[in-house]
Coordinates of C-alpha atoms and ligand atoms in Angstrom, one line a residue:
X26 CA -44.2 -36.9 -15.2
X27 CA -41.8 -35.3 -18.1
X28 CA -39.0 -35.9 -15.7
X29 CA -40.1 -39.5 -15.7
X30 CA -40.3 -40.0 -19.1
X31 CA -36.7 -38.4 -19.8
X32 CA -35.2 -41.1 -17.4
X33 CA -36.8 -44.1 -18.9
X34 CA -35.0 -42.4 -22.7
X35 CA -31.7 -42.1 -21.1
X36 CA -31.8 -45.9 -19.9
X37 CA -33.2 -46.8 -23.1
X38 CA -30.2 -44.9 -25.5
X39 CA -27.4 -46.1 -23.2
X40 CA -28.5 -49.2 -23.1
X41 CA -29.4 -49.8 -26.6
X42 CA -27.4 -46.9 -28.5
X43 CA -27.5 -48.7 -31.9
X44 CA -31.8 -48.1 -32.1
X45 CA -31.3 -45.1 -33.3
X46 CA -27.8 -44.4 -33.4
X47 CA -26.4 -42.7 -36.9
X48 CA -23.5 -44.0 -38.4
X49 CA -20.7 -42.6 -40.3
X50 CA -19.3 -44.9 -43.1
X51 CA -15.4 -44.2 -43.3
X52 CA -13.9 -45.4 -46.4
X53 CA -10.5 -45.5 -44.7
X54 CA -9.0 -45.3 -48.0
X55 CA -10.3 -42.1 -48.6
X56 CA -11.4 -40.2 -45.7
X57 CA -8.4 -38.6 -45.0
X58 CA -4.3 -39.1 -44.9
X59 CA -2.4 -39.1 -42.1
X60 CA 1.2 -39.6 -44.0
X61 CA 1.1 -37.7 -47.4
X62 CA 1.3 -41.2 -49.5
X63 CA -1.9 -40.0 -51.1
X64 CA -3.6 -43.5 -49.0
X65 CA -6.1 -42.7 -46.5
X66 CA -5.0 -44.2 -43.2
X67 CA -6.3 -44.7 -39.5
X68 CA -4.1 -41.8 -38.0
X69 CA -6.1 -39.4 -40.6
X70 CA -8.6 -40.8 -39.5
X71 CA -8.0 -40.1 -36.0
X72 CA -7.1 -36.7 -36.3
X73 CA -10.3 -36.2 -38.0
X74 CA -12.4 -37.3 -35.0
X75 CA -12.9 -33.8 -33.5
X76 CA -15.1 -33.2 -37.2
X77 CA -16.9 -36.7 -36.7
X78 CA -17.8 -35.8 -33.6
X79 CA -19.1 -31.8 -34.2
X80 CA -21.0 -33.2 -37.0
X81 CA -23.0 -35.4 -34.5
X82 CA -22.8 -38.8 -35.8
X83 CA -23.0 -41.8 -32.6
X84 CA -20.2 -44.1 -34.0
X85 CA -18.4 -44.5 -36.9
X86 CA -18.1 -48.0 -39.0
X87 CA -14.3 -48.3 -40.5
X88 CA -14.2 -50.0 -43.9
X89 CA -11.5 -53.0 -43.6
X90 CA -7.7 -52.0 -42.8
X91 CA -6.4 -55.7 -42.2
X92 CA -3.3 -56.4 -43.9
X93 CA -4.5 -57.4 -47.9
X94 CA -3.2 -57.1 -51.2
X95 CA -6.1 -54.6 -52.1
X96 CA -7.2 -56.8 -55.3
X97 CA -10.4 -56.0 -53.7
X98 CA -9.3 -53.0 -51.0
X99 CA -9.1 -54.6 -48.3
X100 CA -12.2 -57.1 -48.7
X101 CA -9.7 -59.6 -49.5
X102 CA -8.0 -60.3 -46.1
X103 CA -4.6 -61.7 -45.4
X104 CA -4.6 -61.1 -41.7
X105 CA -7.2 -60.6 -39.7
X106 CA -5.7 -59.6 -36.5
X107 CA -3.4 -56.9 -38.2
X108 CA -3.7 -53.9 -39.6
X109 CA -2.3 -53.1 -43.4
X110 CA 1.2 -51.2 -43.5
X111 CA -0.9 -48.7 -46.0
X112 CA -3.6 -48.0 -43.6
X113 CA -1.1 -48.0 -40.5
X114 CA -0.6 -50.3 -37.7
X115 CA -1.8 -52.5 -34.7
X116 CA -1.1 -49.7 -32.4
X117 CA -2.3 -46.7 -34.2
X118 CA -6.0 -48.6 -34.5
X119 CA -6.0 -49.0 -30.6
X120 CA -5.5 -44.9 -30.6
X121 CA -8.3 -44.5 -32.6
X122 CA -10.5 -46.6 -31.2
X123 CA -10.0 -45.1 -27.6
X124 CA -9.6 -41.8 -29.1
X125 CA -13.1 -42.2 -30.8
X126 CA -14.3 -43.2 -27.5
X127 CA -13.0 -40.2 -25.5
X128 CA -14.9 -38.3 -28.5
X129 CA -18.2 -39.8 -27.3
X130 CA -18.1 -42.2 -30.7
X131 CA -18.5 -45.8 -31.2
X132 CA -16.9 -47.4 -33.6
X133 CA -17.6 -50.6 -35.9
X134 CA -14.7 -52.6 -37.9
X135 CA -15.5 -54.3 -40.8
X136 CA -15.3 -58.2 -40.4
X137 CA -15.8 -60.7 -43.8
X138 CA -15.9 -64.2 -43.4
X139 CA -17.4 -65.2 -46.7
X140 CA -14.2 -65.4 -48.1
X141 CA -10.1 -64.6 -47.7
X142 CA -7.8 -62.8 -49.7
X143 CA -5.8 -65.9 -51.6
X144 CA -2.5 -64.2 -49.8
X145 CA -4.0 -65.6 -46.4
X146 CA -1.9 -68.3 -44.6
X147 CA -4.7 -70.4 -44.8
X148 CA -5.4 -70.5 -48.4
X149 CA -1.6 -70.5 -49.6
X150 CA -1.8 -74.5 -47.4
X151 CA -4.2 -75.7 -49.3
X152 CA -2.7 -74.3 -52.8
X153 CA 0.7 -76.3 -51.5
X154 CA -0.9 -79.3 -49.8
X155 CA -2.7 -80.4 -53.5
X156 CA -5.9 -81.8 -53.5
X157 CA -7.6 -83.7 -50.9
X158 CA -6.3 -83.3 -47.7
X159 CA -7.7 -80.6 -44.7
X160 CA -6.0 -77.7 -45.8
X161 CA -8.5 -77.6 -49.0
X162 CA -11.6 -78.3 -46.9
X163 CA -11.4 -75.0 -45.5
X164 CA -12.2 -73.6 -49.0
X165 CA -14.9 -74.8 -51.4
X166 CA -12.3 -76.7 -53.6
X167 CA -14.1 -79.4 -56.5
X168 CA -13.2 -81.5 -59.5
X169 CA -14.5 -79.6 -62.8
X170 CA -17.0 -81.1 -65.3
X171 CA -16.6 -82.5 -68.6
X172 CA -13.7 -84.7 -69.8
X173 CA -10.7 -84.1 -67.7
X174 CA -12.3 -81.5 -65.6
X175 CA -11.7 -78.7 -67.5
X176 CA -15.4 -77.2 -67.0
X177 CA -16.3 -75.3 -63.6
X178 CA -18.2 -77.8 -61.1
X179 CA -20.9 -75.6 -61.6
X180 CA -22.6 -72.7 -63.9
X181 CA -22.1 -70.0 -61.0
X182 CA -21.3 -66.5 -61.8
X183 CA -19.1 -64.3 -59.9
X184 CA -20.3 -61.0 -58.3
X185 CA -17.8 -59.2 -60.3
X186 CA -18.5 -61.0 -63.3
X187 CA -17.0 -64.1 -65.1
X188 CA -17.4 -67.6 -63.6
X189 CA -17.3 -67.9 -59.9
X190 CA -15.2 -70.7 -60.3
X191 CA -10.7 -70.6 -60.9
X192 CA -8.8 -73.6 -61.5
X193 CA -5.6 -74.3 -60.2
X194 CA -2.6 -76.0 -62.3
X195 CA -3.0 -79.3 -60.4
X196 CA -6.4 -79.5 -61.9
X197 CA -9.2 -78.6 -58.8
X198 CA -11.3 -75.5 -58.9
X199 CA -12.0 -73.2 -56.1
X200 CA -15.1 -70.8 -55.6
X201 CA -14.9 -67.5 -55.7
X202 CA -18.1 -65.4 -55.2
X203 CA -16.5 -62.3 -56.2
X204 CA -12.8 -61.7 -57.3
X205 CA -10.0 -64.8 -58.3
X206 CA -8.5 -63.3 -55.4
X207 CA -11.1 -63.7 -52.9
X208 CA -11.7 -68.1 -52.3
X209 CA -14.8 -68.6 -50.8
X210 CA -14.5 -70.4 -47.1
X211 CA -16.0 -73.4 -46.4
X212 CA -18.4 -72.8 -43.1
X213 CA -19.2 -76.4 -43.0
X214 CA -15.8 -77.2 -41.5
X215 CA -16.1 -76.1 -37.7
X216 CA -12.2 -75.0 -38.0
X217 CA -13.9 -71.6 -39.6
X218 CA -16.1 -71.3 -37.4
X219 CA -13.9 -71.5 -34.2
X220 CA -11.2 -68.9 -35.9
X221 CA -14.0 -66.2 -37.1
X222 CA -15.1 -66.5 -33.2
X223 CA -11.7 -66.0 -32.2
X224 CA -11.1 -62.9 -34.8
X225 CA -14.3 -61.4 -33.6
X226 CA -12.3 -62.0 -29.9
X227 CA -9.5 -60.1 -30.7
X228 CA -11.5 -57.0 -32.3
X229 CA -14.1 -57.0 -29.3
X230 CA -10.7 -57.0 -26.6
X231 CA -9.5 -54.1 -28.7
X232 CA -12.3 -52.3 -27.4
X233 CA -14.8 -52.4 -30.9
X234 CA -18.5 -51.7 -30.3
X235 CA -19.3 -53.8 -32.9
X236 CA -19.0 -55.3 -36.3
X237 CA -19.9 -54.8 -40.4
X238 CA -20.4 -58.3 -41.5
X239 CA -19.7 -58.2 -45.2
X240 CA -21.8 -60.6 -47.5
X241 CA -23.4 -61.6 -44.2
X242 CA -25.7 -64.0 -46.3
X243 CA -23.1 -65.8 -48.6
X244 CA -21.3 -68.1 -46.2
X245 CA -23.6 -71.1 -46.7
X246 CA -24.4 -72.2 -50.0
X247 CA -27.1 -74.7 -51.3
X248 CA -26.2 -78.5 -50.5
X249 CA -24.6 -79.9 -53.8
X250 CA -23.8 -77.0 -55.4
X251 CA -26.7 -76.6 -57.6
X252 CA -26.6 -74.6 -61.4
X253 CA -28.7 -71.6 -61.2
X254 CA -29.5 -72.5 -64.8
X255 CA -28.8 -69.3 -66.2
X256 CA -26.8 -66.4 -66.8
X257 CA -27.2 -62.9 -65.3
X258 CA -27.1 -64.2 -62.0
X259 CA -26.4 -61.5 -59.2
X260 CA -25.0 -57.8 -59.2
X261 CA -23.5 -55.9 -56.7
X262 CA -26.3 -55.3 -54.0
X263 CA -28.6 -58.0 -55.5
X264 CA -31.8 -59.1 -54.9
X265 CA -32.2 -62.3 -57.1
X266 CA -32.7 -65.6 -55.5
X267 CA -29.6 -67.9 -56.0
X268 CA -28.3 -71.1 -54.2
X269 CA -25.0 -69.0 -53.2
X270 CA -27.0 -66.3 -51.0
X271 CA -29.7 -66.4 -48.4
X272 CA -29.4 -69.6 -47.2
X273 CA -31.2 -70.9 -44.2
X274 CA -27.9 -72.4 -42.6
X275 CA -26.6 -68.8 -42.6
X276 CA -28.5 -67.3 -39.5
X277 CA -27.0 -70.6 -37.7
X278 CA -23.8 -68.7 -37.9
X279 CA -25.2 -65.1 -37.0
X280 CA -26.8 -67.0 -33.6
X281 CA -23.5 -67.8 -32.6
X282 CA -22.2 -64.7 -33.5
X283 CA -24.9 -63.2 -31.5
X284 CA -24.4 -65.2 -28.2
X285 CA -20.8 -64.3 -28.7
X286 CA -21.1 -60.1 -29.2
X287 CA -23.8 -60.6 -26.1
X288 CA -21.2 -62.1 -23.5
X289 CA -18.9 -58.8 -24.0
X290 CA -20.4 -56.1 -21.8
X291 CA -21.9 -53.1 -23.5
X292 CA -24.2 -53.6 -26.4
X293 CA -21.8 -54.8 -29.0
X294 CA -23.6 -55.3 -32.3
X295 CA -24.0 -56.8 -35.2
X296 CA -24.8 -55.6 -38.6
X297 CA -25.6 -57.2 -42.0
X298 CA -24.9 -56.8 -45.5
X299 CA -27.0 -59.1 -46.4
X300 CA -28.5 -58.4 -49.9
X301 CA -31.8 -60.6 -50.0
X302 CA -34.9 -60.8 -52.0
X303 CA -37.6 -59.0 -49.6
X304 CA -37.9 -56.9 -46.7
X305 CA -39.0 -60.3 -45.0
X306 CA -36.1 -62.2 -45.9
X307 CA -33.9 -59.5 -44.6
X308 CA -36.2 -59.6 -41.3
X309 CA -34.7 -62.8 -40.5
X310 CA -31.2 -61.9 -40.0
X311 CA -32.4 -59.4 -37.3
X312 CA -34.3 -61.8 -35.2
X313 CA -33.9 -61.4 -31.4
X314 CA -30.8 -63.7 -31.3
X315 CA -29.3 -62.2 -34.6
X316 CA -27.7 -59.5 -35.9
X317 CA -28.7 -56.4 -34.4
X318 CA -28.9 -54.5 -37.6
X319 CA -29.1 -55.2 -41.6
X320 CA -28.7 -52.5 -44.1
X321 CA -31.8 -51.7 -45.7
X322 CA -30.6 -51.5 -49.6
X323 CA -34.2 -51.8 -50.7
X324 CA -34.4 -48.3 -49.4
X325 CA -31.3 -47.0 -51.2
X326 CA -32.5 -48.2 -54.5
X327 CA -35.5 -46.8 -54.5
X328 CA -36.2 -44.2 -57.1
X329 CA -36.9 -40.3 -56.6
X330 CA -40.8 -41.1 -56.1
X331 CA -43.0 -40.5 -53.3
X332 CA -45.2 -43.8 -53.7
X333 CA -42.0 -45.7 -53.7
X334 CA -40.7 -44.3 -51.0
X335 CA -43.6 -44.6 -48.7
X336 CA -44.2 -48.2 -49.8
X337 CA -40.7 -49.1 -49.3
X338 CA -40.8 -47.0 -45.7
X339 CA -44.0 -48.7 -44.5
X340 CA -42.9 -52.4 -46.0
X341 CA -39.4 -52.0 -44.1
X342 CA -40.7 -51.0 -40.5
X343 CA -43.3 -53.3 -40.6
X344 CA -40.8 -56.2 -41.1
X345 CA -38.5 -55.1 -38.9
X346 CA -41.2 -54.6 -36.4
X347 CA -42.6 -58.0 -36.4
X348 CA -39.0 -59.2 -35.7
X349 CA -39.1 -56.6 -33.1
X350 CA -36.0 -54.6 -34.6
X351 CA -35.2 -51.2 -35.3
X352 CA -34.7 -50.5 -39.4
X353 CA -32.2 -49.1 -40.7
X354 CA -31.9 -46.4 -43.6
X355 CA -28.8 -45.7 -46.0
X356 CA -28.7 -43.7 -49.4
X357 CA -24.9 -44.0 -50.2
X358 CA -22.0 -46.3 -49.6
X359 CA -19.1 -47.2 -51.3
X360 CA -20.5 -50.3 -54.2
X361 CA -23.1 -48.0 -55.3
X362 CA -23.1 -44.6 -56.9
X363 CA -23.9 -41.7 -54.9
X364 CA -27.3 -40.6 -54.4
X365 CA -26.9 -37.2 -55.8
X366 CA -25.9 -38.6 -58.7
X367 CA -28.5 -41.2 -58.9
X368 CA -30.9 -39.0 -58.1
X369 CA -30.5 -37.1 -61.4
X370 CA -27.1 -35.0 -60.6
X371 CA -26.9 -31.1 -61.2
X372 CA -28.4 -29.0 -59.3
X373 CA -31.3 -31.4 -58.8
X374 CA -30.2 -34.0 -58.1
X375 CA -28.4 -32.0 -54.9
X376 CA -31.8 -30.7 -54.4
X377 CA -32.9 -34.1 -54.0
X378 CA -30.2 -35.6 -51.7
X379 CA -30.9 -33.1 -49.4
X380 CA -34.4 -33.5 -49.1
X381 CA -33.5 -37.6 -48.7
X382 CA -31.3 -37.0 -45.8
X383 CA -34.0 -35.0 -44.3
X384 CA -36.6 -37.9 -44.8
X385 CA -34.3 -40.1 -43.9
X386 CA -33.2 -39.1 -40.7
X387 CA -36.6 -37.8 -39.6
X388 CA -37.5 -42.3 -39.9
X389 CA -37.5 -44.7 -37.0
X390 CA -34.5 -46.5 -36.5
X391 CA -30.5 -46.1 -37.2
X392 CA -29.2 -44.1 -40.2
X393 CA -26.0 -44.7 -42.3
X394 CA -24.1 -41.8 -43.2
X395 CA -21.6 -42.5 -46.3
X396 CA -18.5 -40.3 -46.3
X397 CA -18.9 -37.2 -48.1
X398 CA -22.7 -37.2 -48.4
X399 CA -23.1 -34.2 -46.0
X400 CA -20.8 -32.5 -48.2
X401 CA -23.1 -33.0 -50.9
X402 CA -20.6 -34.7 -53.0
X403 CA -21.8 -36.4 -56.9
X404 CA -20.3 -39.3 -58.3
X405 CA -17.0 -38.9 -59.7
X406 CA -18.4 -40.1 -63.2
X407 CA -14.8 -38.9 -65.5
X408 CA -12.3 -40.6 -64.0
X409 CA -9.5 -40.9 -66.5
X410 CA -9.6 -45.0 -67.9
X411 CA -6.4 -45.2 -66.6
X412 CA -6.9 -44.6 -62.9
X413 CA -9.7 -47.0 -62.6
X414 CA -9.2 -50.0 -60.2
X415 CA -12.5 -51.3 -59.2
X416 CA -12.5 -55.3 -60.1
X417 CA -16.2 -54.7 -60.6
X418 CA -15.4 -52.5 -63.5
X419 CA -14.5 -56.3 -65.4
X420 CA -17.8 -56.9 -65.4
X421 CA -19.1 -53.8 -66.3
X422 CA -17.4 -50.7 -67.1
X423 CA -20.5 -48.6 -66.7
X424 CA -20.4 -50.4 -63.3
X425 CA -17.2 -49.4 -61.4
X426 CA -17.2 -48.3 -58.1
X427 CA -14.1 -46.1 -58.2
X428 CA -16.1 -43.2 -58.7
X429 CA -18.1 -43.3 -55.3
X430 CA -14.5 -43.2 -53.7
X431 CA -12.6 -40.4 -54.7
X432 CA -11.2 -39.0 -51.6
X433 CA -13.4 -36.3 -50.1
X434 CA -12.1 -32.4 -49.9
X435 CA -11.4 -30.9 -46.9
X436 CA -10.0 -27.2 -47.6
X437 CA -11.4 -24.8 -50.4
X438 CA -8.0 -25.0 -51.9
X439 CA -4.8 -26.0 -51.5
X440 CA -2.9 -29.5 -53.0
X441 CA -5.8 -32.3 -52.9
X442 CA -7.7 -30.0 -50.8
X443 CA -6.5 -30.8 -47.7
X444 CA -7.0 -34.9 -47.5
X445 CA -3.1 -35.2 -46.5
X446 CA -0.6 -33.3 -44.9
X447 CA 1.5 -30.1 -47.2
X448 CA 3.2 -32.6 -49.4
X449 CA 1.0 -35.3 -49.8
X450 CA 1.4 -37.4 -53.0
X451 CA -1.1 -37.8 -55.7
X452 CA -4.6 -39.3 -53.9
X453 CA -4.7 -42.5 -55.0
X454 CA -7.9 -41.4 -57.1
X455 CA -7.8 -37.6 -58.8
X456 CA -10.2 -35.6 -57.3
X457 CA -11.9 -32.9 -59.4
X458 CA -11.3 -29.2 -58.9
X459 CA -15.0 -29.5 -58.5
X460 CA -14.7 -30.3 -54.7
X461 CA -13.0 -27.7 -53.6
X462 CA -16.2 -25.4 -53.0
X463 CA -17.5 -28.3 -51.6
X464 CA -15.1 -28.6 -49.7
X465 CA -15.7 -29.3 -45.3
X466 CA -14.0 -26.0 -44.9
X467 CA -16.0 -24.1 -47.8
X468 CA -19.2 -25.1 -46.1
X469 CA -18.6 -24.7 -42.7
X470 CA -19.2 -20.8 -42.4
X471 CA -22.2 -21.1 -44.9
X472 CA -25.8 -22.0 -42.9
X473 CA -27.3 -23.1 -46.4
X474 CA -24.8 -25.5 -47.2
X475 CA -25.3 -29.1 -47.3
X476 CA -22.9 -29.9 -44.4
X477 CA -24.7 -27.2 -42.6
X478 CA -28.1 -29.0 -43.1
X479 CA -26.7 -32.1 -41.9
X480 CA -25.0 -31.0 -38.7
X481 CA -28.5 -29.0 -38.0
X482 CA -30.4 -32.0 -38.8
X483 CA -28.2 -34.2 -36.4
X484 CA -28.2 -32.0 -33.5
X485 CA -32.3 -31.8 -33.7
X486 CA -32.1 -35.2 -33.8
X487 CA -29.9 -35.7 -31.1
X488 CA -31.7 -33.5 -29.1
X489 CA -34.7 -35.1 -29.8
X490 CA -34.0 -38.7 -28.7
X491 CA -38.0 -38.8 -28.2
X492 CA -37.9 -39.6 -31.9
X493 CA -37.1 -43.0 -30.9
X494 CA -38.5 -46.0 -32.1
X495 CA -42.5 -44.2 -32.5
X496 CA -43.6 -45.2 -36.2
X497 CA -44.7 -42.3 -38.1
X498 CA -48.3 -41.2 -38.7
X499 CA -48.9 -40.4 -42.5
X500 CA -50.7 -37.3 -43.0
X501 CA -53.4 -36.4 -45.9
X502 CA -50.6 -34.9 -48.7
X503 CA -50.9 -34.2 -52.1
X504 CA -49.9 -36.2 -55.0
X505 CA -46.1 -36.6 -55.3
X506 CA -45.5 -35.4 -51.4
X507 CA -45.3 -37.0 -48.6
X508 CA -46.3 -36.1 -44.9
X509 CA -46.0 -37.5 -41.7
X510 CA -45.7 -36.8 -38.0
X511 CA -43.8 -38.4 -35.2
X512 CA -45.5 -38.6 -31.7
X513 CA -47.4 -35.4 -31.0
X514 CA -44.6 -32.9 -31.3
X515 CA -43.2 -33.4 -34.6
X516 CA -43.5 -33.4 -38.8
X517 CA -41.5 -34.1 -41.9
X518 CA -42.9 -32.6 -45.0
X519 CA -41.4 -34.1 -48.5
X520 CA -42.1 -32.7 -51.6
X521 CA -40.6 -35.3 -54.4
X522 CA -41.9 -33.8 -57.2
X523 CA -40.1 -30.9 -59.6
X524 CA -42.9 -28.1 -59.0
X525 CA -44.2 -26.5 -55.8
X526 CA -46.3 -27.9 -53.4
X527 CA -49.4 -26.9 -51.3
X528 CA -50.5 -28.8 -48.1
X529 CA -51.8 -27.1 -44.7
X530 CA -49.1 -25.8 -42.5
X531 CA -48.1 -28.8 -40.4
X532 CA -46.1 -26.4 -37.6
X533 CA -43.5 -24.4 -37.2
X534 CA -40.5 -24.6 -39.4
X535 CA -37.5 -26.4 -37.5
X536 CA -35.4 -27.1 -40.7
X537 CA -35.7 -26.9 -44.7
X538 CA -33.4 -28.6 -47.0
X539 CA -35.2 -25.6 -49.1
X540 CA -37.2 -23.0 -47.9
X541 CA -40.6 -23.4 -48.4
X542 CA -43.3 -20.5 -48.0
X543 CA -45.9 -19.9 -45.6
X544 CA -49.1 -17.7 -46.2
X545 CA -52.7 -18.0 -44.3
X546 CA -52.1 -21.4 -42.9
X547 CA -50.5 -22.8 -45.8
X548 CA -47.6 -24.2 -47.0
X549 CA -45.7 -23.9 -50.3
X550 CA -43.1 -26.6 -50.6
X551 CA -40.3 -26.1 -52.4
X552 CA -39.5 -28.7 -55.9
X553 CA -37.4 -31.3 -54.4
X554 CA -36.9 -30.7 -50.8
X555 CA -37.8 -31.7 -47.5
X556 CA -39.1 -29.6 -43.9
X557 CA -39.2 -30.7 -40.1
X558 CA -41.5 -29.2 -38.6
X559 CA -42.6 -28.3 -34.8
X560 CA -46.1 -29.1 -34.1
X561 CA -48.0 -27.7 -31.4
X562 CA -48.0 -29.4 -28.1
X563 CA -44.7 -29.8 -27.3
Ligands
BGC6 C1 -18.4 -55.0 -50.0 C2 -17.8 -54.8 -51.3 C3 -16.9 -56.0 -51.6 C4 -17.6 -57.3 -51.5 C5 -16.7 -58.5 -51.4 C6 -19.2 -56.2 -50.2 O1 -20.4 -56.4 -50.3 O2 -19.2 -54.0 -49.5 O3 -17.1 -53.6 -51.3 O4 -16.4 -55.9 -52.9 O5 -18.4 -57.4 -50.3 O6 -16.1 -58.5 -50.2

């Protein structure tokens, strides 16, 4: 019977490895540099794979390395069938990909069709061919308003702040949803549609198990351009409704998408960034026929609180569930600040991000792992002004995003702590001198550390495929904690509040982001912190 019910899990993870898989964000920029010009690159990243892989992650998703001008790093593509100079070349991003692949890793690229870099063939056309012709109805060019067009065609804002609209000097606006540099396509013209299938093409013959699609619900936009009809309109990661996002027509584009990643053998997936208003909304782009995956930012914004956090929990596997789909969890990626940091910073606020990536990896569904976050790693809040290159920051200064992607340490000591090779020039961002004990080599020997927690937590985990898609079981708790089992064999403990907690001991004590204490069949739970536990049975 048991060995029955191990065969039927194998088929099931083989066949649909994304469920549960957990995936490692590298911020290619800033994971690690292969050729000292202080620039992350693909062959760092390569020769980092042996780490990836120890640490236990199932694939990796690569932030974009297509040849760009970097107004916006990288999400501002020029080419999207070559790789950057900075980040390497065509050839070394075959070697990682297969070399990922010998290491037992998938890996996702980064794809965004909402919009090009303004360098792109494409775009330069239809600045030279002048208005009117089919060069410019590939973008979402438009006459402005008022007397001799001199206002935007409408009142939209731009992600990144300012109008979302920039007129050229023969007189025609184009949109831009986030930077000047980064037109908006037109995916009413079927010309983008048939060369986003063919991209897609290229990446899937290259071997990729799958694709990031950035502002996967931006690429239709309300018929006629409505105003919003006020200001404030959308921040990074936003949830407001707005005729630029969440469009119906959108999921048009992710079927096609869909029957496309499904005629390549091997579960080749999908996955959103697609900011919408509800759980619900987000459902929809994980529909049978869609996108296998959509990040699930309402979890990553909600506050250190366990009523939030089990409302947001139940809310998000409930909608995923009716849409028969796996949800998916993340606390950290490179537009927000990191969760330790968020969480409060300090010693708590580590406190707290350990507990979280207890919680969340002890949930249904797939995981996102941001660079650095098993390192413990805060928000790099005093960046010197004059390093600063986020075009976010325009917006807001408080805003930037340049502090979530300082490279990450490797060695205790050393120049940069080991993110390039002896000689390596200045990391394109400064990192503090207060990595280097958080370094990956500073942690590796210690068993309390975070990294250590992590690659604990991700072997049980891994061992423990029968975690799988069974919904947890919420368990009487007190006020502040949270408790829950998965099938029979199984508990997470969460204590979210800053003083100790008692509950009933719920097992036997697989893993402690802090150690808790156990007298007469009960449990003190550390402030802050999270416990698996072994329950009897299995
Ligand atoms: C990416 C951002 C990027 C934006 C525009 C996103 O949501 O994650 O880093 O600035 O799309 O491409």
């Amino acid at each position: 019977m048991t060995e029955l019910v191990r065969t039927d899990r194998a088929e099931e993870t083989t066949g649909r490895w994304w469920r549960d898989a957990v995936i490692y964000q590298v911020y290619v920029r800033s994971f690690a540099d292969g050729n000292g010009d202080g620039i992350g690159d693909l062959p760092g990243v390569r020769s980092r794979l042996p780490y990836l892989a120890e640490l236990g992650v199932d694939a990796l998703w690569l932030t974009p390395f297509y040849t760009s001008p970097m107004a916006d790093f990288g999400y501002d593509v020029a080419d999207y069938r070559d790789v950057d100079p900075i980040f390497g070349s065509l050839a070394d991003a075959r070697a990682l990909i297969d070399d990922a692949h010998r290491h037992g890793l998938r890996v996702i690229v980064d794809v965004v069709p909402n919009h090009t870099s303004d360098r792109h063939a494409w775009f330069r056309q239809a600045v030279e061919a002048g208005p009117g012709g089919p060069a410019r109805g590939r973008y979402i060019f438009r006459d402005g308003r008022g007397e001799g067009g001199v206002l935007p065609p409408n009142d939209w804002e731009s992600v990144f702040g300012g109008p979302a609209w920039s007129r050229l000097p023969d007189g025609q606006w184009y949109l831009h949803l986030f930077a000047p540099q980064q037109p908006d396509l037109n995916w009413e013209n079927p010309e983008v549609h048939a060369e986003f299938e063919s991209v897609l093409r290229f990446w899937l013959d290259l071997g990729v198990d799958g694709f990031r699609v950035d502002v996967a619900h931006g690429m239709v936009k309300a018929e006629g351009l409505p105003d919003v009809g006020h200001t404030g309109q959308v921040k990074m990661i936003g949830t407001g409704v707005v005729p630029f996002f969440d469009q119906d027509g959108v999921h048009e584009i992710h079927r096609a998408w869909r029957r496309l990643l499904d005629s390549y053998p091997g579960e080749r997936i999908g996955v959103a960034e697609a900011w919408a208003p509800s759980p619900a909304r987000l459902a929809a782009y994980i529909r049978p026929d869609e996108m296998h995956q959509a990040f699930n930012f309402h979890f990553l914004t909600t506050p250190w609180e366990a009523a939030g956090f089990r409302a947001v929990i139940e809310e998000s596997l409930e909608t995923a569930g009716l849409v028969g789909a796996p949800s998916t969890w993340v606390l950290s990626n490179h537009d927000v600040k990191r969760h330790v940091t968020r969480y409060g910073g300090g010693a708590a606020g580590l406190r707290r991000a350990r507990a979280a990536a207890l919680l969340m990896l002890a949930l249904p569904g797939s995981a996102y792992v941001y660079q650095g976050e098993e390192l413990g790693l805060p928000e790099v809040l005093d960046l010197p002004e004059e390093v600063l290159r986020d075009p976010q920051r325009l917006r807001d200064p408080e805003d930037g995003r340049d502090g979530c992607r300082v490279p990450i340490p490797w060695t205790g000591a050393g120049p940069h702590f080991g993110f390039g090779p002896p000689g390596t020039g200045e990391p394109w961002l400064p990192m503090p001198l207060s990595f280097g004990p958080l370094s990956v080599q500073a942690q590796s020997g210690d068993p309390l550390s975070t990294l250590s927690l992590y690659r604990e937590a991700l072997r049980i985990r891994r061992e423990r495929r029968a975690f799988g898609d069974t919904p947890p079981v919420w368990l009487d708790a007190p006020g502040g904690t949270l408790a829950f089992t998965r099938g029979e064999g199984f508990a997470c403990t969460v204590n979210l509040t800053g003083e100790p907690a008692e509950m009933p001991l719920p097992g036997r004590m697989l893993l402690a982001s802090a150690r808790p204490a156990v007298e007469d069949g009960v449990v003190r739970l550390a402030p802050d912190s999270a416990v698996w536990w072994e329950r009897d049975g299995l």
